[in-house]
């Protein structure tokens, strides 16, 4: 009997993996995005602190389950606002890691529905009124915490541009490489430095050219924490 149960479990687990791989609307990560016109600076502070914070003191920290490949057009809409509700700067944390820490999907419904629930679940409740109050597009998850420590091995960093991804790397070289070449009789010099990858990440510029979740995962999987990279620092 135990062998039969084990076989059934493996079959179900195999089917689940195939379904998750085939569904482009399901993400392996939960994302926490910053907001406002200074969203990139906020992201830099989060990474410097090494943790997410419940700034509004709601008693929980919010995430979205919406996959990155589906978010590019949404951020194009928000880009029209001076103080956008959400900006394309944030961190993504593996869903299974957050679930083990107590993160759960919110419960959408009416206040009458919530009145029938135990009070200990109220922190997960979000009111829903069709065409009046609808935040279901957020596909929100919440974790009951004031702070949440970030572990580079379990998260990725999202920025708007590829260039901003390079700014997240750590300078590891005290010496700069100065070189140049001659073109049309003139010398063109440049300065390069060595930088180390602290977080894996992806930009919305890259996501714009990605159609499938598999392609996005390949971008992330080809990155290695601690790998060094030579960057151009300037020309003269």
Coordinates of N, CA and C in Angstrom, one line a residue:
X1 N 0.8 -1.2 0.0 CA 0.0 0.0 0.0 C 0.9 1.3 0.0
X2 N 2.0 1.2 0.8 CA 2.8 2.4 0.8 C 3.5 2.6 -0.5
X3 N 3.8 1.6 -1.2 CA 4.4 1.7 -2.6 C 3.4 2.3 -3.5
X4 N 2.1 2.0 -3.4 CA 1.1 2.5 -4.3 C 0.9 4.0 -4.0
X5 N 0.9 4.4 -2.7 CA 0.7 5.8 -2.4 C 1.9 6.6 -2.9
X6 N 3.1 6.0 -2.8 CA 4.3 6.7 -3.3 C 4.2 6.9 -4.8
X7 N 3.8 5.9 -5.5 CA 3.6 6.0 -7.0 C 2.6 7.0 -7.3
X8 N 1.5 7.1 -6.6 CA 0.4 8.1 -6.9 C 0.9 9.5 -6.7
X9 N 1.7 9.6 -5.6 CA 2.3 10.9 -5.2 C 3.2 11.4 -6.3
X10 N 4.1 10.5 -6.8 CA 5.0 10.9 -7.9 C 4.3 11.3 -9.2
X11 N 3.2 10.6 -9.5 CA 2.4 10.9 -10.7 C 1.8 12.3 -10.6
X12 N 1.2 12.5 -9.4 CA 0.5 13.8 -9.2 C 1.6 15.0 -9.2
X13 N 2.7 14.7 -8.5 CA 3.8 15.7 -8.5 C 4.3 16.0 -9.9
X14 N 4.5 15.0 -10.7 CA 4.9 15.1 -12.1 C 4.0 15.9 -12.9
X15 N 2.7 15.6 -12.7 CA 1.6 16.4 -13.5 C 1.6 17.8 -13.1
X16 N 1.8 18.1 -11.8 CA 1.8 19.5 -11.3 C 2.9 20.2 -11.9
X17 N 4.1 19.6 -11.9 CA 5.3 20.3 -12.5 C 5.0 20.7 -13.9
X18 N 4.4 19.7 -14.7 CA 4.1 20.0 -16.1 C 3.1 21.1 -16.3
X19 N 2.1 21.2 -15.4 CA 1.1 22.2 -15.5 C 1.7 23.6 -15.1
X20 N 2.5 23.7 -14.1 CA 3.2 24.9 -13.7 C 4.1 25.4 -14.8
X21 N 4.8 24.5 -15.5 CA 5.7 24.9 -16.5 C 5.0 25.4 -17.8
X22 N 3.8 24.8 -18.0 CA 3.0 25.2 -19.2 C 2.2 26.5 -19.0
X23 N 1.9 26.8 -17.7 CA 1.0 28.0 -17.5 C 1.9 29.2 -17.4
X24 N 1.7 30.1 -18.4 CA 2.5 31.4 -18.4 C 2.0 32.4 -17.4
X25 N 0.8 32.2 -16.8 CA 0.2 33.1 -15.9 C 0.5 32.8 -14.4
X26 N 1.4 31.8 -14.2 CA 1.8 31.4 -12.9 C 3.2 31.7 -12.7
X27 N 3.6 32.3 -11.6 CA 4.9 32.7 -11.3 C 5.6 31.9 -10.2
X28 N 6.9 31.6 -10.3 CA 7.6 30.9 -9.3 C 8.0 31.9 -8.2
X29 N 7.8 33.2 -8.4 CA 8.2 34.2 -7.5 C 7.0 35.0 -7.1
X30 N 7.1 35.7 -5.9 CA 6.2 36.7 -5.5 C 7.0 38.0 -5.5
X31 N 6.4 39.1 -5.9 CA 7.2 40.3 -6.2 C 6.7 41.5 -5.3
X32 N 7.6 42.2 -4.7 CA 7.4 43.4 -4.0 C 8.0 44.6 -4.7
X33 N 7.1 45.5 -5.2 CA 7.6 46.6 -6.0 C 7.5 47.9 -5.2
X34 N 8.4 48.8 -5.5 CA 8.4 50.1 -4.9 C 7.5 51.1 -5.7
X35 N 7.3 52.3 -5.2 CA 6.4 53.2 -5.9 C 6.9 54.6 -5.9
X36 N 6.3 55.5 -6.6 CA 6.6 56.9 -6.6 C 7.8 57.2 -7.6
X37 N 8.1 58.5 -7.7 CA 9.1 59.0 -8.6 C 10.5 58.6 -8.2
X38 N 10.7 58.3 -6.9 CA 12.0 57.9 -6.4 C 12.1 56.4 -6.1
X39 N 11.4 55.6 -7.0 CA 11.3 54.2 -6.8 C 12.7 53.5 -6.8
X40 N 13.6 53.9 -7.7 CA 14.9 53.3 -7.8 C 15.7 53.5 -6.5
X41 N 15.6 54.7 -6.0 CA 16.3 55.1 -4.8 C 15.8 54.2 -3.6
X42 N 14.5 54.0 -3.6 CA 13.9 53.2 -2.5 C 14.4 51.8 -2.6
X43 N 14.5 51.3 -3.9 CA 15.0 49.9 -4.1 C 16.5 49.8 -3.6
X44 N 17.3 50.8 -3.9 CA 18.7 50.8 -3.4 C 18.7 50.8 -1.9
X45 N 17.9 51.5 -1.2 CA 17.8 51.5 0.3 C 17.4 50.1 0.8
X46 N 16.5 49.5 0.1 CA 16.1 48.1 0.5 C 17.2 47.2 0.4
X47 N 18.0 47.2 -0.7 CA 19.1 46.3 -0.8 C 20.2 46.7 0.1
X48 N 20.4 47.9 0.4 CA 21.5 48.3 1.4 C 21.1 47.8 2.8
X49 N 19.8 47.9 3.1 CA 19.4 47.4 4.5 C 19.3 45.9 4.5
X50 N 19.1 45.3 3.3 CA 19.0 43.8 3.3 C 17.7 43.3 3.8
X51 N 16.6 44.2 3.7 CA 15.3 43.7 4.2 C 14.2 44.6 3.7
X52 N 13.0 44.0 3.6 CA 11.8 44.7 3.3 C 11.2 45.2 4.7
X53 N 10.5 46.3 4.6 CA 9.9 46.9 5.9 C 8.5 47.2 5.7
X54 N 7.7 47.0 6.7 CA 6.3 47.5 6.7 C 6.3 48.9 7.1
X55 N 6.5 49.8 6.1 CA 6.7 51.2 6.3 C 5.3 51.8 6.8
X56 N 4.2 51.4 6.2 CA 2.9 51.9 6.6 C 2.4 51.4 7.9
X57 N 3.1 50.4 8.5 CA 2.7 49.8 9.8 C 1.3 49.2 9.7
X58 N 1.1 48.5 8.6 CA -0.1 47.7 8.5 C -0.1 46.4 9.3
X59 N 1.1 46.0 9.6 CA 1.2 44.7 10.3 C 1.5 43.5 9.3
X60 N 1.7 43.9 8.0 CA 2.0 42.9 7.0 C 2.8 43.6 5.9
X61 N 3.5 42.7 5.0 CA 4.2 43.2 3.9 C 3.5 42.5 2.6
X62 N 3.3 43.3 1.6 CA 2.6 42.9 0.4 C 3.4 42.4 -0.7
X63 N 2.9 41.5 -1.5 CA 3.5 40.9 -2.7 C 2.5 40.7 -3.8
X64 N 2.9 40.6 -5.0 CA 2.0 40.2 -6.1 C 2.5 38.9 -6.7
X65 N 1.5 38.1 -7.1 CA 1.9 36.8 -7.8 C 1.9 36.9 -9.3
X66 N 1.6 38.1 -9.8 CA 1.5 38.3 -11.3 C 2.9 38.1 -11.8
X67 N 3.1 37.3 -12.9 CA 4.4 37.0 -13.5 C 5.0 38.2 -14.2
X68 N 6.3 38.2 -14.2 CA 7.0 39.4 -14.8 C 6.7 39.6 -16.2
X69 N 6.5 38.5 -17.0 CA 6.2 38.6 -18.4 C 4.9 39.3 -18.7
X70 N 4.0 39.3 -17.6 CA 2.7 40.0 -17.8 C 2.7 41.4 -17.3
X71 N 3.8 41.9 -16.7 CA 3.8 43.1 -16.0 C 4.3 44.3 -16.9
X72 N 4.9 44.0 -18.0 CA 5.5 45.1 -18.7 C 4.5 46.1 -19.2
X73 N 3.4 45.7 -19.7 CA 2.4 46.6 -20.2 C 1.7 47.4 -19.0
X74 N 1.6 46.8 -17.9 CA 1.1 47.5 -16.7 C 2.0 48.6 -16.3
X75 N 3.3 48.4 -16.3 CA 4.2 49.5 -15.9 C 4.3 50.6 -16.9
X76 N 4.0 50.2 -18.2 CA 3.9 51.3 -19.2 C 2.7 52.2 -18.9
X77 N 1.6 51.7 -18.3 CA 0.5 52.6 -17.9 C 0.9 53.4 -16.8
X78 N 1.5 52.8 -15.8 CA 1.9 53.6 -14.6 C 3.0 54.7 -14.9
X79 N 3.7 54.4 -16.0 CA 4.8 55.4 -16.3 C 4.3 56.7 -16.7
X80 N 3.0 56.8 -17.0 CA 2.4 58.1 -17.4 C 2.1 59.0 -16.2
X81 N 2.3 58.4 -14.9 CA 2.0 59.2 -13.7 C 3.3 59.7 -13.0
X82 N 3.2 60.9 -12.5 CA 4.3 61.5 -11.8 C 4.7 60.7 -10.5
X83 N 3.7 60.2 -9.8 CA 3.8 59.4 -8.6 C 3.1 58.1 -8.8
X84 N 3.7 57.2 -9.6 CA 3.0 55.9 -9.9 C 2.7 55.1 -8.7
X85 N 1.6 54.4 -8.7 CA 1.2 53.5 -7.7 C 2.2 52.4 -7.5
X86 N 2.7 51.9 -8.6 CA 3.9 50.9 -8.6 C 4.8 51.3 -9.7
X87 N 6.1 51.1 -9.4 CA 7.1 51.3 -10.4 C 7.9 50.0 -10.7
X88 N 8.6 49.9 -11.8 CA 9.3 48.7 -12.2 C 10.6 48.5 -11.5
X89 N 10.5 48.6 -10.1 CA 11.7 48.4 -9.3 C 11.3 47.6 -8.1
X90 N 11.9 46.5 -7.9 CA 11.5 45.7 -6.7 C 12.3 44.4 -6.6
X91 N 11.8 43.6 -5.7 CA 12.5 42.3 -5.5 C 11.5 41.2 -5.7
X92 N 12.0 40.0 -6.2 CA 11.1 38.8 -6.3 C 11.7 37.8 -5.4
X93 N 10.9 37.1 -4.6 CA 11.3 36.1 -3.7 C 10.6 34.8 -4.1
X94 N 11.3 33.7 -4.0 CA 10.7 32.4 -4.4 C 9.4 32.2 -3.5
X95 N 8.3 31.7 -4.2 CA 7.0 31.6 -3.6 C 7.1 30.5 -2.5
X96 N 7.8 29.4 -2.7 CA 7.8 28.4 -1.7 C 8.6 28.8 -0.4
X97 N 9.6 29.7 -0.6 CA 10.3 30.3 0.6 C 9.3 31.1 1.4
X98 N 8.6 32.0 0.7 CA 7.7 32.9 1.4 C 6.5 32.1 2.1
X99 N 6.0 31.1 1.4 CA 4.9 30.3 2.0 C 5.4 29.7 3.3
X100 N 6.6 29.1 3.3 CA 7.1 28.5 4.5 C 7.3 29.5 5.7
X101 N 7.4 30.8 5.3 CA 7.5 31.8 6.3 C 6.2 32.4 6.8
X102 N 5.1 31.9 6.1 CA 3.7 32.3 6.6 C 3.0 33.2 5.6
X103 N 3.6 33.5 4.4 CA 3.0 34.3 3.4 C 1.8 33.6 2.8
X104 N 0.7 34.3 2.6 CA -0.5 33.7 2.1 C -1.2 34.6 1.1
X105 N -2.0 34.0 0.1 CA -2.8 34.8 -0.8 C -3.9 35.5 0.0
X106 N -4.2 36.8 -0.4 CA -5.3 37.5 0.3 C -6.6 36.9 -0.1
X107 N -7.6 37.2 0.7 CA -9.0 36.7 0.5 C -9.8 37.9 0.0
X108 N -10.3 37.8 -1.2 CA -11.1 38.8 -1.8 C -12.6 38.5 -1.6
X109 N -13.3 39.5 -1.1 CA -14.8 39.3 -0.8 C -15.4 40.6 -0.3
X110 N -16.6 40.4 0.3 CA -17.3 41.5 0.8 C -17.1 41.6 2.3
X111 N -17.5 42.7 2.9 CA -17.3 42.9 4.4 C -18.2 41.9 5.1
X112 N -19.4 41.6 4.5 CA -20.3 40.6 5.1 C -19.6 39.2 5.1
X113 N -18.8 38.9 4.0 CA -18.1 37.6 4.0 C -17.1 37.6 5.1
X114 N -16.4 38.7 5.3 CA -15.3 38.8 6.3 C -15.8 38.6 7.7
X115 N -17.0 39.1 7.9 CA -17.6 39.0 9.2 C -17.9 37.6 9.7
X116 N -17.9 36.7 8.7 CA -18.1 35.3 9.1 C -16.8 34.5 9.3
X117 N -15.7 35.2 9.1 CA -14.4 34.6 9.3 C -13.8 34.9 10.7
X118 N -12.9 34.0 11.1 CA -12.2 34.3 12.4 C -11.4 35.6 12.3
X119 N -11.4 36.4 13.4 CA -10.7 37.7 13.4 C -9.2 37.5 13.0
X120 N -8.6 36.3 13.3 CA -7.2 36.1 13.1 C -6.9 36.1 11.6
X121 N -7.9 36.1 10.7 CA -7.7 36.1 9.3 C -7.9 37.5 8.6
X122 N -8.3 38.5 9.4 CA -8.7 39.8 8.9 C -7.5 40.4 8.1
X123 N -6.3 40.2 8.6 CA -5.1 40.8 7.9 C -5.0 40.4 6.5
X124 N -5.7 39.3 6.1 CA -5.6 38.8 4.7 C -6.7 39.2 3.9
X125 N -7.7 39.9 4.4 CA -8.9 40.3 3.7 C -8.8 41.6 2.9
X126 N -9.3 41.6 1.7 CA -9.4 42.7 0.8 C -10.8 42.8 0.2
X127 N -11.4 44.0 0.5 CA -12.8 44.1 0.0 C -12.8 44.2 -1.6
X128 N -13.8 43.5 -2.1 CA -14.0 43.5 -3.6 C -15.5 43.8 -3.9
X129 N -15.6 44.8 -4.7 CA -16.9 45.2 -5.3 C -16.7 45.4 -6.8
X130 N -17.3 44.6 -7.6 CA -17.2 44.6 -9.1 C -17.4 46.1 -9.6
X131 N -16.5 46.6 -10.4 CA -16.6 47.9 -11.1 C -16.6 49.0 -10.1
X132 N -16.4 48.8 -8.8 CA -16.3 49.9 -7.8 C -15.0 49.8 -7.1
X133 N -14.7 48.7 -6.5 CA -13.5 48.5 -5.7 C -12.9 47.1 -6.1
X134 N -11.9 47.2 -7.0 CA -11.4 45.9 -7.6 C -9.9 45.9 -7.6
X135 N -9.3 45.2 -6.7 CA -7.8 45.1 -6.7 C -7.4 43.6 -6.9
X136 N -8.3 42.9 -7.5 CA -8.0 41.5 -7.8 C -6.8 41.4 -8.8
X137 N -6.6 42.4 -9.7 CA -5.5 42.4 -10.6 C -4.2 42.4 -10.0
X138 N -4.1 42.7 -8.7 CA -2.8 42.7 -8.0 C -2.4 41.2 -7.7
X139 N -3.4 40.3 -7.6 CA -3.1 38.9 -7.2 C -2.2 38.9 -6.0
X140 N -2.7 39.6 -5.0 CA -1.9 39.9 -3.8 C -1.7 38.8 -2.8
X141 N -0.5 38.7 -2.3 CA -0.1 37.8 -1.1 C 0.4 38.7 0.0
X142 N 0.2 38.3 1.2 CA 0.7 39.1 2.4 C 1.4 38.1 3.4
X143 N 2.4 38.7 4.0 CA 3.1 38.0 5.1 C 3.0 38.9 6.4
X144 N 2.6 38.3 7.5 CA 2.4 39.1 8.7 C 3.8 39.3 9.4
X145 N 4.3 40.4 9.1 CA 5.7 40.8 9.6 C 5.9 42.2 9.5
X146 N 6.8 42.7 10.3 CA 7.2 44.2 10.3 C 8.5 44.3 9.4
X147 N 9.3 43.3 9.3 CA 10.5 43.3 8.5 C 10.6 41.9 7.9
X148 N 11.3 41.8 6.8 CA 11.6 40.5 6.1 C 13.0 40.6 5.5
X149 N 13.8 39.7 6.1 CA 15.2 39.7 5.6 C 15.4 39.1 4.2
X150 N 16.2 39.7 3.4 CA 16.5 39.3 2.1 C 17.7 38.4 2.0
X151 N 17.6 37.3 1.3 CA 18.7 36.4 1.1 C 19.0 36.3 -0.4
X152 N 20.2 36.8 -0.8 CA 20.5 36.8 -2.3 C 20.3 35.5 -3.0
X153 N 20.4 34.4 -2.3 CA 20.3 33.1 -3.0 C 18.8 32.8 -3.2
X154 N 17.9 33.5 -2.6 CA 16.5 33.2 -2.7 C 15.6 34.3 -3.4
X155 N 16.3 35.3 -4.0 CA 15.5 36.4 -4.6 C 16.2 37.0 -5.8
X156 N 15.5 37.7 -6.5 CA 16.0 38.4 -7.7 C 15.6 39.9 -7.6
X157 N 16.3 40.8 -8.3 CA 16.1 42.2 -8.3 C 15.6 42.7 -9.6
X158 N 14.5 43.5 -9.7 CA 13.9 44.0 -10.9 C 14.2 45.4 -11.0
X159 N 14.7 45.9 -12.2 CA 14.9 47.3 -12.5 C 14.2 47.6 -13.8
X160 N 14.1 48.9 -14.1 CA 13.5 49.3 -15.4 C 14.4 49.1 -16.5
X161 N 15.7 49.4 -16.4 CA 16.7 49.3 -17.5 C 17.8 48.4 -17.2
X162 N 18.5 47.9 -18.3 CA 19.7 47.1 -18.2 C 20.8 47.8 -17.4
X163 N 20.9 49.1 -17.7 CA 22.0 49.9 -17.1 C 21.8 49.9 -15.6
X164 N 20.6 50.0 -15.1 CA 20.4 50.0 -13.6 C 20.8 48.7 -13.0
X165 N 20.7 47.6 -13.8 CA 21.1 46.3 -13.2 C 22.6 46.4 -13.0
X166 N 23.4 47.0 -13.8 CA 24.8 47.1 -13.6 C 25.2 47.9 -12.4
X167 N 24.3 48.9 -12.0 CA 24.6 49.7 -10.9 C 24.4 49.0 -9.6
X168 N 23.8 47.8 -9.6 CA 23.5 47.0 -8.4 C 24.7 46.1 -8.1
X169 N 25.7 46.0 -9.0 CA 26.9 45.2 -8.7 C 27.9 45.9 -7.8
X170 N 28.6 45.1 -7.1 CA 29.5 45.6 -6.1 C 30.9 45.8 -6.7
X171 N 31.5 47.0 -6.4 CA 32.8 47.4 -6.9 C 33.8 46.5 -6.1
X172 N 34.6 45.7 -6.8 CA 35.6 44.8 -6.1 C 37.0 45.2 -6.4
X173 N 37.2 46.2 -7.3 CA 38.6 46.5 -7.7 C 39.0 47.8 -7.2
X174 N 40.2 47.9 -6.6 CA 40.8 49.2 -6.2 C 41.5 49.8 -7.4
X175 N 42.0 49.0 -8.3 CA 42.7 49.5 -9.5 C 41.8 49.5 -10.7
X176 N 41.9 50.5 -11.5 CA 41.1 50.6 -12.7 C 42.0 50.3 -13.9
X177 N 41.4 49.8 -14.9 CA 42.1 49.5 -16.2 C 41.9 50.6 -17.1
X178 N 43.0 51.3 -17.5 CA 43.0 52.4 -18.4 C 43.6 52.0 -19.7
X179 N 42.9 52.2 -20.8 CA 43.4 51.7 -22.1 C 42.7 52.6 -23.1
X180 N 43.1 52.3 -24.4 CA 42.5 53.1 -25.5 C 42.9 52.6 -26.8
X181 N 42.5 53.3 -27.8 CA 42.9 53.0 -29.2 C 42.9 54.2 -30.0
X182 N 43.5 54.1 -31.2 CA 43.6 55.3 -32.1 C 42.7 55.1 -33.3
X183 N 41.9 56.1 -33.5 CA 40.9 56.1 -34.6 C 41.0 57.4 -35.4
X184 N 41.2 57.4 -36.7 CA 41.3 58.6 -37.5 C 42.4 59.6 -36.9
X185 N 43.5 59.0 -36.4 CA 44.6 59.8 -35.9 C 44.4 60.3 -34.6
X186 N 43.3 60.0 -33.9 CA 43.0 60.5 -32.6 C 43.0 59.4 -31.6
X187 N 43.5 59.7 -30.4 CA 43.5 58.7 -29.3 C 42.1 58.7 -28.5
X188 N 41.5 57.6 -28.3 CA 40.3 57.5 -27.6 C 40.5 56.5 -26.4
X189 N 40.5 57.1 -25.2 CA 40.7 56.3 -24.0 C 39.5 55.9 -23.3
X190 N 39.6 54.9 -22.5 CA 38.5 54.4 -21.6 C 39.0 53.8 -20.3
X191 N 38.1 53.8 -19.4 CA 38.5 53.3 -18.0 C 37.5 52.2 -17.7
X192 N 38.0 51.0 -17.2 CA 37.2 49.9 -16.9 C 37.5 49.5 -15.4
X193 N 36.5 48.9 -14.8 CA 36.6 48.4 -13.4 C 36.0 47.0 -13.3
X194 N 36.3 46.3 -12.2 CA 35.8 45.0 -11.9 C 34.7 45.1 -10.9
X195 N 33.5 44.4 -11.2 CA 32.4 44.4 -10.3 C 31.9 43.0 -10.1
X196 N 31.2 42.8 -8.9 CA 30.8 41.5 -8.5 C 29.3 41.5 -8.4
X197 N 28.6 40.4 -8.8 CA 27.2 40.2 -8.8 C 26.8 39.8 -7.3
X198 N 26.0 40.7 -6.7 CA 25.5 40.4 -5.4 C 24.1 39.8 -5.4
X199 N 23.3 40.2 -6.4 CA 21.9 39.6 -6.6 C 21.7 39.2 -8.0
X200 N 21.0 38.2 -8.3 CA 20.5 37.9 -9.6 C 19.4 38.9 -9.9
X201 N 19.2 39.2 -11.2 CA 18.2 40.2 -11.5 C 17.9 40.3 -13.0
X202 N 16.8 41.1 -13.3 CA 16.4 41.2 -14.7 C 15.7 42.6 -14.8
X203 N 15.9 43.2 -16.0 CA 15.3 44.5 -16.2 C 14.0 44.4 -17.1
X204 N 13.1 45.4 -17.0 CA 11.9 45.4 -17.8 C 12.3 45.5 -19.2
X205 N 13.4 46.1 -19.6 CA 13.9 46.2 -20.9 C 14.1 44.8 -21.5
X206 N 14.7 43.9 -20.7 CA 14.9 42.5 -21.2 C 13.5 41.8 -21.2
X207 N 12.7 42.0 -20.3 CA 11.4 41.4 -20.2 C 10.5 41.7 -21.4
X208 N 10.7 43.0 -21.9 CA 9.9 43.4 -23.1 C 10.2 42.5 -24.3
X209 N 11.4 41.9 -24.4 CA 11.8 41.1 -25.5 C 11.6 39.6 -25.2
X210 N 11.0 39.3 -24.1 CA 10.8 37.9 -23.7 C 9.3 37.5 -23.7
X211 N 9.0 36.4 -24.4 CA 7.6 36.0 -24.5 C 7.2 34.9 -23.6
X212 N 8.1 34.1 -23.2 CA 7.8 32.9 -22.4 C 8.5 32.9 -21.1
X213 N 7.9 32.3 -20.1 CA 8.4 32.2 -18.7 C 9.8 31.4 -18.8
X214 N 9.9 30.4 -19.7 CA 11.1 29.6 -19.8 C 12.2 30.5 -20.2
X215 N 12.0 31.5 -21.1 CA 13.1 32.4 -21.6 C 13.5 33.3 -20.5
X216 N 12.6 33.7 -19.7 CA 12.9 34.6 -18.5 C 13.7 33.8 -17.5
X217 N 13.3 32.6 -17.2 CA 14.1 31.8 -16.3 C 15.5 31.5 -16.7
X218 N 15.7 31.4 -18.1 CA 17.0 31.2 -18.6 C 17.9 32.3 -18.3
X219 N 17.4 33.6 -18.4 CA 18.1 34.8 -18.2 C 18.6 34.8 -16.7
X220 N 17.7 34.4 -15.8 CA 18.1 34.4 -14.4 C 19.0 33.2 -14.1
X221 N 18.8 32.0 -14.7 CA 19.6 30.9 -14.3 C 21.0 31.0 -14.8
X222 N 21.2 31.8 -15.9 CA 22.6 31.9 -16.4 C 23.5 32.8 -15.5
X223 N 22.9 33.5 -14.6 CA 23.6 34.4 -13.7 C 24.1 33.6 -12.5
X224 N 25.3 34.0 -12.0 CA 25.8 33.3 -10.8 C 26.2 34.4 -9.8
X225 N 25.8 34.2 -8.5 CA 26.1 35.1 -7.4 C 27.7 35.0 -7.2
X226 N 28.3 36.2 -7.1 CA 29.7 36.3 -6.9 C 30.5 36.4 -8.1
X227 N 29.9 36.2 -9.3 CA 30.6 36.3 -10.5 C 31.1 37.7 -10.8
X228 N 32.2 37.9 -11.4 CA 32.8 39.2 -11.6 C 32.5 39.6 -13.1
X229 N 32.5 40.9 -13.3 CA 32.2 41.5 -14.6 C 33.0 42.8 -14.8
X230 N 33.5 43.0 -15.9 CA 34.3 44.2 -16.3 C 33.3 45.2 -16.9
X231 N 33.2 46.4 -16.3 CA 32.3 47.4 -16.8 C 33.1 48.7 -17.3
X232 N 32.6 49.3 -18.3 CA 33.1 50.5 -18.8 C 32.7 51.7 -17.8
X233 N 33.6 52.4 -17.3 CA 33.3 53.4 -16.3 C 33.3 54.8 -16.9
X234 N 34.0 55.0 -18.1 CA 34.1 56.3 -18.7 C 35.1 56.3 -19.8
X235 N 34.9 57.4 -20.6 CA 35.8 57.5 -21.8 C 36.5 58.9 -21.7
X236 N 37.6 59.0 -22.4 CA 38.3 60.3 -22.4 C 39.0 60.5 -23.8

